Coordinates of C-alpha atoms in Angstrom, one line a residue:
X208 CA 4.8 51.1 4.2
X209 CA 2.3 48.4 4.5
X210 CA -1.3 49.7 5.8
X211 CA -3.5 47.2 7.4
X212 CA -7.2 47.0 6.6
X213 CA -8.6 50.0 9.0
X214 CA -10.5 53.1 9.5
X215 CA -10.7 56.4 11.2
X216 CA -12.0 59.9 11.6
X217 CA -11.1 63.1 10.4
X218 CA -11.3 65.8 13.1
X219 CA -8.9 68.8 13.6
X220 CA -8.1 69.2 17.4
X221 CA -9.9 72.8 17.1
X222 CA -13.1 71.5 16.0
X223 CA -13.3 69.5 19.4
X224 CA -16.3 70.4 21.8
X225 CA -15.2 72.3 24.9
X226 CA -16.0 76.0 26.8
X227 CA -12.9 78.0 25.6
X228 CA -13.9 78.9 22.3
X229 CA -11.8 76.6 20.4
X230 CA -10.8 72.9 20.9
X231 CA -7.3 72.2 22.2
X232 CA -5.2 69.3 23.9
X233 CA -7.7 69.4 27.0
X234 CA -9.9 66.5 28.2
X235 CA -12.6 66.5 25.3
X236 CA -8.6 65.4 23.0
X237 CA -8.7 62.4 25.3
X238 CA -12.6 61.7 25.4
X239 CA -12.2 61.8 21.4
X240 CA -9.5 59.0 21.9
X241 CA -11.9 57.1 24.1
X242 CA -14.4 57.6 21.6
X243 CA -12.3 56.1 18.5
X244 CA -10.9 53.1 20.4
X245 CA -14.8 52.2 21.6
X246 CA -15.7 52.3 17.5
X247 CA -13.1 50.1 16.6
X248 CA -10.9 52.9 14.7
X249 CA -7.6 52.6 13.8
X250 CA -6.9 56.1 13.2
X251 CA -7.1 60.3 14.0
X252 CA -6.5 62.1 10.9
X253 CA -5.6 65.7 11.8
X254 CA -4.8 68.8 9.8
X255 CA -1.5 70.8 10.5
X256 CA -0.9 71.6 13.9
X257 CA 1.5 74.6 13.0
X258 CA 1.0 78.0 14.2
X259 CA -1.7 79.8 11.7
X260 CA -1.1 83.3 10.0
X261 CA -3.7 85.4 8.1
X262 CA -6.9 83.8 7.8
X263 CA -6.4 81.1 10.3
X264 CA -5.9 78.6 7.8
X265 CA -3.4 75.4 9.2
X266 CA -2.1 75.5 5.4
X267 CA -0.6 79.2 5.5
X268 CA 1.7 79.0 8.1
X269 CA 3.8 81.3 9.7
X270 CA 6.1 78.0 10.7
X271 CA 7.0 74.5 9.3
X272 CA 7.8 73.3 12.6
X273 CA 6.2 75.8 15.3
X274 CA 2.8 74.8 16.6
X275 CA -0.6 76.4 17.0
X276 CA -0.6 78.1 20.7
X277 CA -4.5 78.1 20.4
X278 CA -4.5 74.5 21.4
X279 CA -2.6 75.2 24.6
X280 CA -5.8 73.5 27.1
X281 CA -6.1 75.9 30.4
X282 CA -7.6 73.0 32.0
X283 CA -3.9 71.1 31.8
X284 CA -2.4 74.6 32.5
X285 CA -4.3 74.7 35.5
X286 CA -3.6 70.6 36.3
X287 CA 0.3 72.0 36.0
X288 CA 0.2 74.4 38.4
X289 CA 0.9 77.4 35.8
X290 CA -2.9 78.6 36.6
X291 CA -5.3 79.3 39.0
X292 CA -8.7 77.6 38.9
X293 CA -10.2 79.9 39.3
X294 CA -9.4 81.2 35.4
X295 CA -11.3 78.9 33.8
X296 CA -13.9 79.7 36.3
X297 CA -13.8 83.1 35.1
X298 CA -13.4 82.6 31.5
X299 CA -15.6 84.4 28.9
X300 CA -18.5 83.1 27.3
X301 CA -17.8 81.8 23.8
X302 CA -20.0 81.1 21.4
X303 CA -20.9 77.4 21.2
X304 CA -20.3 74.9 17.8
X305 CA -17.9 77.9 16.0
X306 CA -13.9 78.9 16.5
X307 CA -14.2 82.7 17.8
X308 CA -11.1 83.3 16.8
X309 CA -11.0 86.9 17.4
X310 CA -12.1 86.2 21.2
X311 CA -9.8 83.8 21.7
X312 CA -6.5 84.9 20.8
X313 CA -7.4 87.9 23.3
X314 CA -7.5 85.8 26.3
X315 CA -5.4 83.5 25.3
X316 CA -2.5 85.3 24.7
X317 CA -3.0 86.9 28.4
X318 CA -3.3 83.2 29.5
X319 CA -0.6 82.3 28.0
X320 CA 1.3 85.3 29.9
X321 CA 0.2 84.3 33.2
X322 CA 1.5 80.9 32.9
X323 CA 4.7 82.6 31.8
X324 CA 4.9 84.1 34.8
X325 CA 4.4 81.0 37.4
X326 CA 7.0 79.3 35.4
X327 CA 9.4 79.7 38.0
X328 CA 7.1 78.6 41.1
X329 CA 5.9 75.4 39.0
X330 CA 8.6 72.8 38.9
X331 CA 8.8 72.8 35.3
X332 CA 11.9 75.4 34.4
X333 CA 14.2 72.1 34.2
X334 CA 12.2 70.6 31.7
X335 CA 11.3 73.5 29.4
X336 CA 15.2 74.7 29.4
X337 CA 15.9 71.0 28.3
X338 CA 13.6 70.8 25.5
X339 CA 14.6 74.9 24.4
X340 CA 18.0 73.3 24.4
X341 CA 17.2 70.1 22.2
X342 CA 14.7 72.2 20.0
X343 CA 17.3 75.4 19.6
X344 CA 17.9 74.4 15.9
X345 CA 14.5 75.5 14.8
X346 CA 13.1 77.3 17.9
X347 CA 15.5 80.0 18.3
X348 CA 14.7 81.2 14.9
X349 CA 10.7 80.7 15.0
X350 CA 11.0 82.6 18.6
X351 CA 13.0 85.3 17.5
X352 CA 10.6 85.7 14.7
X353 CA 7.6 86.2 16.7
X354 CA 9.2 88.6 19.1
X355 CA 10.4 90.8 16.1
X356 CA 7.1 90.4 14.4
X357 CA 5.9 92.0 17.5
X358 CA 8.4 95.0 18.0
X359 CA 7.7 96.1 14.1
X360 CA 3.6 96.3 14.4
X361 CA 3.6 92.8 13.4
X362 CA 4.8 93.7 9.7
X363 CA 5.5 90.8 7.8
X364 CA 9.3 90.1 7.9
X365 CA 9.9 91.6 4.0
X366 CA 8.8 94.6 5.1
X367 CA 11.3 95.0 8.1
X368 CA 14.5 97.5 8.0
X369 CA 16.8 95.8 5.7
X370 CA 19.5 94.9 8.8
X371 CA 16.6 92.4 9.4
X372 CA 15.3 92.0 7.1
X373 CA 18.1 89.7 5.5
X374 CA 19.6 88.5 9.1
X375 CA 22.5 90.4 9.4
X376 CA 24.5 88.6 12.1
X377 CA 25.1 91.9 14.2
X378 CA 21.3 92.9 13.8
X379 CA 20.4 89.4 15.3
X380 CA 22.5 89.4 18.2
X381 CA 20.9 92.6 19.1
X382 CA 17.8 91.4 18.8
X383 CA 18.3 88.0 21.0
X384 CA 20.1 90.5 23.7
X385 CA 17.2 93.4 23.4
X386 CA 14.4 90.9 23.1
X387 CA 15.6 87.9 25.2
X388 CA 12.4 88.0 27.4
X389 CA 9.9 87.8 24.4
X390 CA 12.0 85.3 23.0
X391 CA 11.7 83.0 25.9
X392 CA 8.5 83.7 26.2
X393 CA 7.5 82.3 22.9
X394 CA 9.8 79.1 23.7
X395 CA 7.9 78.6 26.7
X396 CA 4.5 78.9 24.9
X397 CA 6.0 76.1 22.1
X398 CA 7.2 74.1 25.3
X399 CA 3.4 73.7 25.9
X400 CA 2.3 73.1 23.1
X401 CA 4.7 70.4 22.4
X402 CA 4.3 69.0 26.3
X403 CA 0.4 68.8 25.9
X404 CA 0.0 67.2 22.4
X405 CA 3.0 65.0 22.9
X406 CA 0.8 63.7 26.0
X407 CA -2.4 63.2 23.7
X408 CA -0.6 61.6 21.1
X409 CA 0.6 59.2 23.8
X410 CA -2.8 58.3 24.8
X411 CA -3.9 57.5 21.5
X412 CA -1.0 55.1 20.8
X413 CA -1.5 53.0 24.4
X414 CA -5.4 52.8 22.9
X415 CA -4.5 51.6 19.6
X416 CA -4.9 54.9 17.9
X417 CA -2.8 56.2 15.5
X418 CA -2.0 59.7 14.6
X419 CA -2.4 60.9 10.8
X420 CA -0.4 64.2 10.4
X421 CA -0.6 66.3 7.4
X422 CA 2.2 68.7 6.1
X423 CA 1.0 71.2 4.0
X424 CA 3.5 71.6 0.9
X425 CA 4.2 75.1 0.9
X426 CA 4.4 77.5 3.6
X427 CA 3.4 81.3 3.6
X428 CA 5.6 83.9 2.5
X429 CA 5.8 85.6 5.9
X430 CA 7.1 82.6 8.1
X431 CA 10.3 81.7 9.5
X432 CA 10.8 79.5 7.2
X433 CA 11.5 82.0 4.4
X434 CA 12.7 84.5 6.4
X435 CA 15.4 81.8 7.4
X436 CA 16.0 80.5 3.7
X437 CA 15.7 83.2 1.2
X438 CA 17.9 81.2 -0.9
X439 CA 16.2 78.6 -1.2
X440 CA 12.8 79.9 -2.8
X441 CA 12.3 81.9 -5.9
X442 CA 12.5 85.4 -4.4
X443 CA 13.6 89.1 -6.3
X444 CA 16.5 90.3 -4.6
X445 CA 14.0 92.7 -2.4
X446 CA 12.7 89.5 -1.4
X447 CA 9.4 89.6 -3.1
X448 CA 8.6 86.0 -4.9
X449 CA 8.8 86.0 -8.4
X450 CA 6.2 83.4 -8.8
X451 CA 3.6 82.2 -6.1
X452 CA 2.1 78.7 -5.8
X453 CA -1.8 77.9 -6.8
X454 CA -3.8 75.5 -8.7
X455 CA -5.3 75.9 -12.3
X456 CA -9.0 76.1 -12.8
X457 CA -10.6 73.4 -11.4
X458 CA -13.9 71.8 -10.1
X459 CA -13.5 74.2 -7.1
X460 CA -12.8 77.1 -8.2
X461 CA -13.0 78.5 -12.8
X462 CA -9.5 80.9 -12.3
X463 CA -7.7 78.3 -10.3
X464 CA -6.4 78.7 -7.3
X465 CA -4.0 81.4 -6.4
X466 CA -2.5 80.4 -2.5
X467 CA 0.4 82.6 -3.0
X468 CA 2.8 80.5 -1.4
X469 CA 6.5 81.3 -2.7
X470 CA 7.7 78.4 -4.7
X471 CA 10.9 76.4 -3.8
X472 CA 14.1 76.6 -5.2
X473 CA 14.5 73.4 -5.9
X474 CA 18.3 73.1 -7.8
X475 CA 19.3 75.4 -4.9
X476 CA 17.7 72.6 -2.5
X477 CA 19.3 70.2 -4.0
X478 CA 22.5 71.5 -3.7
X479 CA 22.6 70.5 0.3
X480 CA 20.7 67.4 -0.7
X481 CA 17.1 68.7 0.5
X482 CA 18.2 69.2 4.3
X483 CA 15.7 71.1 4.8
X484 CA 12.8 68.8 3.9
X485 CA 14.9 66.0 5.5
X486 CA 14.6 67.8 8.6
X487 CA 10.8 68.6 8.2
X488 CA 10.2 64.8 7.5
X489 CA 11.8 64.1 10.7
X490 CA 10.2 66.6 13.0
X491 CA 6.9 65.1 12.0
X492 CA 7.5 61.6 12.6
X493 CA 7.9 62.4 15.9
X494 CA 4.8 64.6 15.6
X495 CA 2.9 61.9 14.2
X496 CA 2.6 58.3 12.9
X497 CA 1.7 58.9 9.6
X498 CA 1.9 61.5 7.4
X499 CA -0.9 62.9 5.2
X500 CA 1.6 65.0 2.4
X501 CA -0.5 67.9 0.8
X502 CA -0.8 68.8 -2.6
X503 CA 1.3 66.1 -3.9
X504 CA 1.2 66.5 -7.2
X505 CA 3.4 69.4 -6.2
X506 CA 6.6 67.0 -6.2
X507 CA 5.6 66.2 -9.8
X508 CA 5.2 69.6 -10.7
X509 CA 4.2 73.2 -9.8
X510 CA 1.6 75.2 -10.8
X511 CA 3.4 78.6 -10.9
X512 CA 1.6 81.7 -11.3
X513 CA 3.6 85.2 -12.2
X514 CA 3.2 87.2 -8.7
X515 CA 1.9 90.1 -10.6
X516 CA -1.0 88.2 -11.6
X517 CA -4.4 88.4 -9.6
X518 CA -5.9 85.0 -10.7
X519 CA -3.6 81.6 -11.2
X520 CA -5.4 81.2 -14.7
X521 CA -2.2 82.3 -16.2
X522 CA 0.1 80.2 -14.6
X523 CA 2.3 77.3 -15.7
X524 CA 3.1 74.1 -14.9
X525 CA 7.3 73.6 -13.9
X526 CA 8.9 70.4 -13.5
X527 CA 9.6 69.6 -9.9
X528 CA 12.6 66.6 -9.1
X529 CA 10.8 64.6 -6.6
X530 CA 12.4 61.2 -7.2
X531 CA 15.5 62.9 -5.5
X532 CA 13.5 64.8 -3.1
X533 CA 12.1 61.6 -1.8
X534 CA 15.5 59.5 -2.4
X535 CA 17.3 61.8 0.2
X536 CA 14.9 61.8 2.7
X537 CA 14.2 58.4 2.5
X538 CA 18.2 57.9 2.6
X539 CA 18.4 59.6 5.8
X540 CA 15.3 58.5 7.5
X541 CA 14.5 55.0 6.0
X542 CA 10.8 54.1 5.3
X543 CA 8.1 57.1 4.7
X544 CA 5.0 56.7 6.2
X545 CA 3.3 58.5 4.0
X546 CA -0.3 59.3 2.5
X547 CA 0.2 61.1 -0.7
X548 CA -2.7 63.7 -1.8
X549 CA -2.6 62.9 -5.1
X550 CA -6.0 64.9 -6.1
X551 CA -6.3 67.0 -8.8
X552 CA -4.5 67.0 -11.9
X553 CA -2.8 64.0 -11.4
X554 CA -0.4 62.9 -14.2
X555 CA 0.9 59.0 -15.4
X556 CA 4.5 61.0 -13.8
X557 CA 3.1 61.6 -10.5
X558 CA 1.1 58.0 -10.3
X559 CA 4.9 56.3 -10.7
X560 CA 6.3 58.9 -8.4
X561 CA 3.9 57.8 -6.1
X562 CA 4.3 54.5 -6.8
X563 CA 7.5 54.2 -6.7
X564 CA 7.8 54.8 -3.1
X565 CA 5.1 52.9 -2.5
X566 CA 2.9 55.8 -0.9
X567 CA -0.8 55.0 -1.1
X568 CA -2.8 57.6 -2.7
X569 CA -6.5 59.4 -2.0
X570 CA -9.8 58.4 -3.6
X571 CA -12.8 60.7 -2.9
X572 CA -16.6 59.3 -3.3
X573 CA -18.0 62.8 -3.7
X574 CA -15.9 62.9 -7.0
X575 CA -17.0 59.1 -7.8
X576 CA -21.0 59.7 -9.8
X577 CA -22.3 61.2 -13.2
X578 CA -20.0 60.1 -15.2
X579 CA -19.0 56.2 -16.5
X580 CA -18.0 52.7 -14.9
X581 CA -13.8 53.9 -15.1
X582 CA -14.2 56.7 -13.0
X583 CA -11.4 56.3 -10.9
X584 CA -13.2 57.3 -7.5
X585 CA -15.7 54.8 -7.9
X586 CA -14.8 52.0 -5.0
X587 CA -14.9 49.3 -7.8
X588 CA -12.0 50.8 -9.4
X589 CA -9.7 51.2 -6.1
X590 CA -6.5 49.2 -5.4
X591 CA -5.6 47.7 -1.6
X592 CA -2.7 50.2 -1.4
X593 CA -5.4 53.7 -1.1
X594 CA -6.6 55.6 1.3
X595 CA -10.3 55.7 0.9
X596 CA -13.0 59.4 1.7
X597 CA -16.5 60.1 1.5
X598 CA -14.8 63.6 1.5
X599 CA -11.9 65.4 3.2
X600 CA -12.1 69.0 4.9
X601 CA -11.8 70.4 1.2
X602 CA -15.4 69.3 0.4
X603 CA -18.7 70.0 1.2
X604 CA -20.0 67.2 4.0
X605 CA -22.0 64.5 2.5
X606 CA -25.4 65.4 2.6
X607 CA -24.3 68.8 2.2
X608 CA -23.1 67.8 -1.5
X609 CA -25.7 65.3 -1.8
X610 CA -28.5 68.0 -1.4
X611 CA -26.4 70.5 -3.5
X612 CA -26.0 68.1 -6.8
X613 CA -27.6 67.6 -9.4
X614 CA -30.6 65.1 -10.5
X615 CA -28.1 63.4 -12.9
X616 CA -25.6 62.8 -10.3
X617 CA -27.9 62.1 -7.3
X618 CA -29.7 59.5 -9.6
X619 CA -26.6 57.6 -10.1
X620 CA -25.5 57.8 -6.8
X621 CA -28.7 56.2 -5.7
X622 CA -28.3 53.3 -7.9
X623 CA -25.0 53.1 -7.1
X624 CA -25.4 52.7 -3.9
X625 CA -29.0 50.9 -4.5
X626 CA -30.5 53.3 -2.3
X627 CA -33.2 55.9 -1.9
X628 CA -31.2 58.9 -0.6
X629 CA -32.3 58.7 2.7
X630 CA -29.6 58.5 5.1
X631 CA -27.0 58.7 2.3
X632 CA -23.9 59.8 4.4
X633 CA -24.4 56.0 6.2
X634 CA -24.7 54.9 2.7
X635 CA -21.3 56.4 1.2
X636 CA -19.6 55.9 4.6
X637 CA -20.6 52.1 4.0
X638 CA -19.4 52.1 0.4
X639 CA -15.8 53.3 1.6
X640 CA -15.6 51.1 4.7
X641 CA -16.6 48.0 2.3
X642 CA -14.2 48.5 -0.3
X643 CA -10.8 46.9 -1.2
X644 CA -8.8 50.2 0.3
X645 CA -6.7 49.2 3.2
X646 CA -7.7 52.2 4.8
X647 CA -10.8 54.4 5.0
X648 CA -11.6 57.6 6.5
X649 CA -14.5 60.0 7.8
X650 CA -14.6 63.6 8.2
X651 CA -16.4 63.5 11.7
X652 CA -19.4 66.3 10.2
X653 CA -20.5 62.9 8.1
X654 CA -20.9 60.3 10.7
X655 CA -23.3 62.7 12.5
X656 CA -24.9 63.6 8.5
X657 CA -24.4 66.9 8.9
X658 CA -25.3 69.6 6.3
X659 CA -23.9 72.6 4.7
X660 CA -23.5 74.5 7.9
X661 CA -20.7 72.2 9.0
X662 CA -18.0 73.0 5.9
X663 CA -14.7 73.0 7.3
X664 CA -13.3 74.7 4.6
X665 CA -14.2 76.6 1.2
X666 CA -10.7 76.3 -1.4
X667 CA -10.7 79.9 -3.1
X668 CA -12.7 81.3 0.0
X669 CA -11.5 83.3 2.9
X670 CA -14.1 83.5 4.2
X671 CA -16.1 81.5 7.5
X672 CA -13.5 78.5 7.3
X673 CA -12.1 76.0 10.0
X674 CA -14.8 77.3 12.1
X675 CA -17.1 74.5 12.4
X676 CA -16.8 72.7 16.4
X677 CA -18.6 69.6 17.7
X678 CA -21.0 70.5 20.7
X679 CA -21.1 68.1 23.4
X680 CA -23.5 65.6 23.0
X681 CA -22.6 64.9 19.4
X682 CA -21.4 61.7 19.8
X683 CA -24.7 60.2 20.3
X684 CA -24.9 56.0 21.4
X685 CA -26.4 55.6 17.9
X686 CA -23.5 57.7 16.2
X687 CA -21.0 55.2 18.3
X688 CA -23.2 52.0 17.7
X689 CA -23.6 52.6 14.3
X690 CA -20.4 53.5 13.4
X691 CA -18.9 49.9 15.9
X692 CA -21.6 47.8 13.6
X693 CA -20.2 49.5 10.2
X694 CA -16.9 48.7 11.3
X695 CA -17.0 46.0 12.5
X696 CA -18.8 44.1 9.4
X697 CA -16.9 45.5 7.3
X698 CA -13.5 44.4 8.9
X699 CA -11.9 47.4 9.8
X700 CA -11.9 46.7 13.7
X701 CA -8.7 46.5 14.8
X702 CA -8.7 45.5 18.3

C-alpha cells in the first residue's frame, strides 16, 4: 500500500479530556477530529479498542473482536434517547487528567444497565437485532463469555467446571437458555460501542482523517478467543499453556519481557489456512483504515518462554511461517494496509518478510543518539516507505527521555539537531516531520512537551499505565499554530 507524504497524532480515545473519568466516543472524539483537520493531519493513530482484562492494558484482551465498553459516551446515550439528562447531571466527580478506572467501571456498568432497559422505548431494537444478527459469528461467543464469566465469580474460563470449560454442546445450550438476558445484554452494550465509534470514525473520514488501528499480536489467555480455539494454541490438555509469549532482555526491561500470552499453534492454523487471522484482518478493516500490527517480529519468530518460568530470560526463539500467514490473508482480502512494528530484535528474515509485502516499518528518534552515523533510527538513514516517531506509547515522552538521558546522549542529540535543548520535543518533532518517511507521527503528550508525568505506558510494569488524559484547554492556539506551521513547511498538509 502506497502511503502519501503525511502526518498525525497518537492519542488513545481514553486519554481524551472530558467529565466522566475516562475519554470515550463523546463530543471531545469529534473536537479531536476538528482539531487534526485544522493542523493539517493526515491521521489518528489509536491503540486497540478491544475490551481490556487485568490491568487495563488494550494489549491483554479478553477479545480479538469485542470492544472496550468504557468508551460508550453518556452524552450520545443521552442524545439516543437510552438516558436521562439528568445522569450526566448527576454524575460523580472524577478526578481530572487520570483514567479512574476503578470509579468508572462502577457507574458505568449501571449506566450501561439503564440504557438496557430503555432499549425497548428508544427506537433502536430494529437496528441492534440487525447488527446481533450480522455480528452472531463472533458475538454470540464473546457475549456468552462475559455472562458466564459473571455466573462463576468472574473466574477465568480454565478454571470453570470442565462441561464449560471445554464447550460441551449440551452445557452451552444451557447456558444461552439460562443466561439469555445477560447475553443480550452484553450484545446490546457491543451494539454501542460499535454504533458510536463507527459514527466517529465517519467523521474523521468526511474531514480527511484517517483512522490508524493497532492489533495487538497475541491475546490473553482468559479471552474468548482461547476459550473458543483451544486447538489452535499451544495448551496442556487441562488447558494451561505450555509456553507463554514475551520478549528477551532488552533496553526496557534486563529479564525480558514475560506478557504471558499463549502462543499460537501455528501448523494447526494452517491447517484451515489461518481463518482465523483472515477473519481478524477483516473485522479491522472495517474498524479502521490502516492497521498498526504489534510486535511484528512475532510473524518472524516467537520469543517463547516455558510457562513455569517467572522471568522470559530463559526463553527461546521458534520459527513462526508468516509468508503463508500473510499469503492467505492477503489471498482472501487483497491489499494489507498495514504498519508493521518491526522494533526490537529485528532480523535480515523479518526485514524481507516485511518487505515482501510491502508493509512500511517503524523508526523511533528516542532510539536514534549516542551511538554512530548507521544507526538505523537516525532520520538520515530512513527510506520513503517508513513510518516515522519521536516515540510511541511504549516510551517515555520526549522531554521526559530527554531530561532522563545521559550527557553522552543529550550531547549528540543537540548537535544533531544543532540545538541547545530548549524546546527539544519541537526540535525532534521537526526532525521526523522533515525527513524522507512518507509518514510521521506524534504521541499527543509531545506536541504539548510534556514530562515524565504523562507516560502512557511502562513495558514490564503494571503499574500506573494508560492513565494519562488530556485536560481541556490543552490544545492551546500555539500548540495548533505551531503544529499547522511544522506541517505545513515540511509538506505533510494534506488538504
Amino acid at each position: 500500500m502506497n502511503f502519501p507524504r503525511a502526518s498525525g497524532i497518537l492519542l488513545h480515545p481514553t486519554a481524551l479530556p472530558g467529565r466522566f473519568g475516562i475519554g470515550d466516543f463523546g463530543n471531545e472524539a469529534y473536537r479531536f477530529v476538528d482539531f487534526l483537520r485544522d493542523t493539517g493531519q493526515t491521521y489518528w493513530q489509536l491503540l486497540p479498542l478491544v475490551a481490556t482484562g487485568y490491568g487495563d492494558s488494550p494489549y491483554s484482551s479478553i477479545s480479538a473482536f469485542g470492544g472496550n465498553q468504557l468508551l460508550i459516551s453518556p452524552e450520545k446515550l443521552v442524545e439516543d434517547g437510552l438516558l436521562q439528562p439528568d445522569v450526566c447531571d448527576n454524575a460523580p466527580e472524577f478526578r481530572s487528567g487520570r483514567t479512574d478506572y476503578g470509579g468508572v467501571y462502577g457507574w458505568k456498568n449501571w449506566l450501561l444497565d439503564e440504557a438496557y432497559g430503555a432499549l425497548g422505548d428508544s427506537g433502536l431494537e430494529g437496528e441492534f437485532h440487525q447488527f446481533a444478527s450480522e455480528n452472531a459469528w463472533w458475538l454470540n461467543d464473546f457475549a456468552a463469555f462475559k455472562a458466564l464469566k459473571l455466573s462463576q465469580d468472574h473466574r477465568p474460563w480454565y478454571e470453570w467446571p470442565d462441561r464449560f470449560k471445554f464447550r460441551d454442546r449440551a452445557a452451552l445450550e444451557e447456558v444461552h437458555s439460562d443466561l439469555s438476558v445477560d447475553i443480550e445484554r452484553e450484545q446490546f452494550r457491543q451494539f454501542l460501542f460499535y454504533r458510536q465509534w463507527y459514527a466517529v470514525r465517519q467523521y474523521a473520514n468526511e474531514n480527511g482523517i484517517k483512522i490508524i488501528g493497532d492489533i495487538p499480536i497475541f491475546v490473553a489467555l482468559d479471552s474468548v478467543d482461547v476459550w473458543c480455539n483451544q486447538g489452535q494454541f499451544k495448551l496442556n490438555e487441562d488447558s494451561s499453556p505450555r509456553v507463554v509469549a514475551g520478549t528477551p532482555p532488552d533496553y526496557f526491561c534486563s529479564t525480558g519481557q514475560r506478557w504471558g500470552n499463549p502462543i499460537y499453534d501455528w501448523e494447526a492454523m494452517c491447517e484451515d489456512n489461518f481463518s482465523w487471522w483472515t477473519a481478524r484482518m477483516s473485522f479491522n478493516m472495517q474498524l479502521t483504515d490502516i492497521i498498526r500490527l504489534d510486535h511484528f517480529i512475532g510473524f518472524g519468530r516467537n520469543w517463547e518462554v516455558p510457562n513455569s518460568d517467572p522471568t522470559a530470560q530463559n526463553g527461546q526463539w521458534i520459527e513462526v511461517p508468516g509468508h503463508e500467514v500473510f499469503s492467505a490473508i492477503s489471498h482472501q482480502l487483497g491489499e494489507l494496509p498495514v504498519i508493521a512494528e518491526d522494533l526490537g530484535a529485528l532480523t535480515p528474515a523479518v526485514e524481507e518478510l516485511r518487505d515482501a509485502f510491502g508493509f512500511p516499518g517503524m523508526h523511533i528518534l528516542h532510539y536514534a543518539f549516542g551511538g554512530d552515523a548507521h544507526n538505523r533510527d537516525l532520520p538520515h538513514n530512513y527510506v520513503k516507505n517508513c513510518v516515522a516517531y519521536t516515540g510511541t506509547h511504549d516510551n517515555d515522552t520526549t522531554v521526559g527521555w530527554y531530561r532522563s538521558e545521559s550527557k553522552h546522549v543529550k550531547n549528540h542529540c543537540k548537535k544533531y539537531l544543532r540545538c541547545s535543548g530548549r524546546d527539544i520535543h519541537w526540535h525532534m518533532i521537526c526532525a521526523v516531520f522533515a525527513s524522507i518517511a512518507d509518514t510521521a507521527l506524534i504521541p499527543a503528550q509531545d506536541i504539548l512537551g510534556l514530562g515524565r508525568e504523562a507516560r502512557f505506558n511502562r513495558p514490564g510494569s503494571t503499574d500506573n499505565n494508560w492513565q494519562w488524559r488530556l485536560q481541556e484547554g490543552d490544545l492551546t492556539d500555539h500548540v495548533r499554530e505551531t503544529l499547522g506551521e511544522i506541517t505545513a513547511l515540511y509538506g505533510r498538509w494534506r488538504r
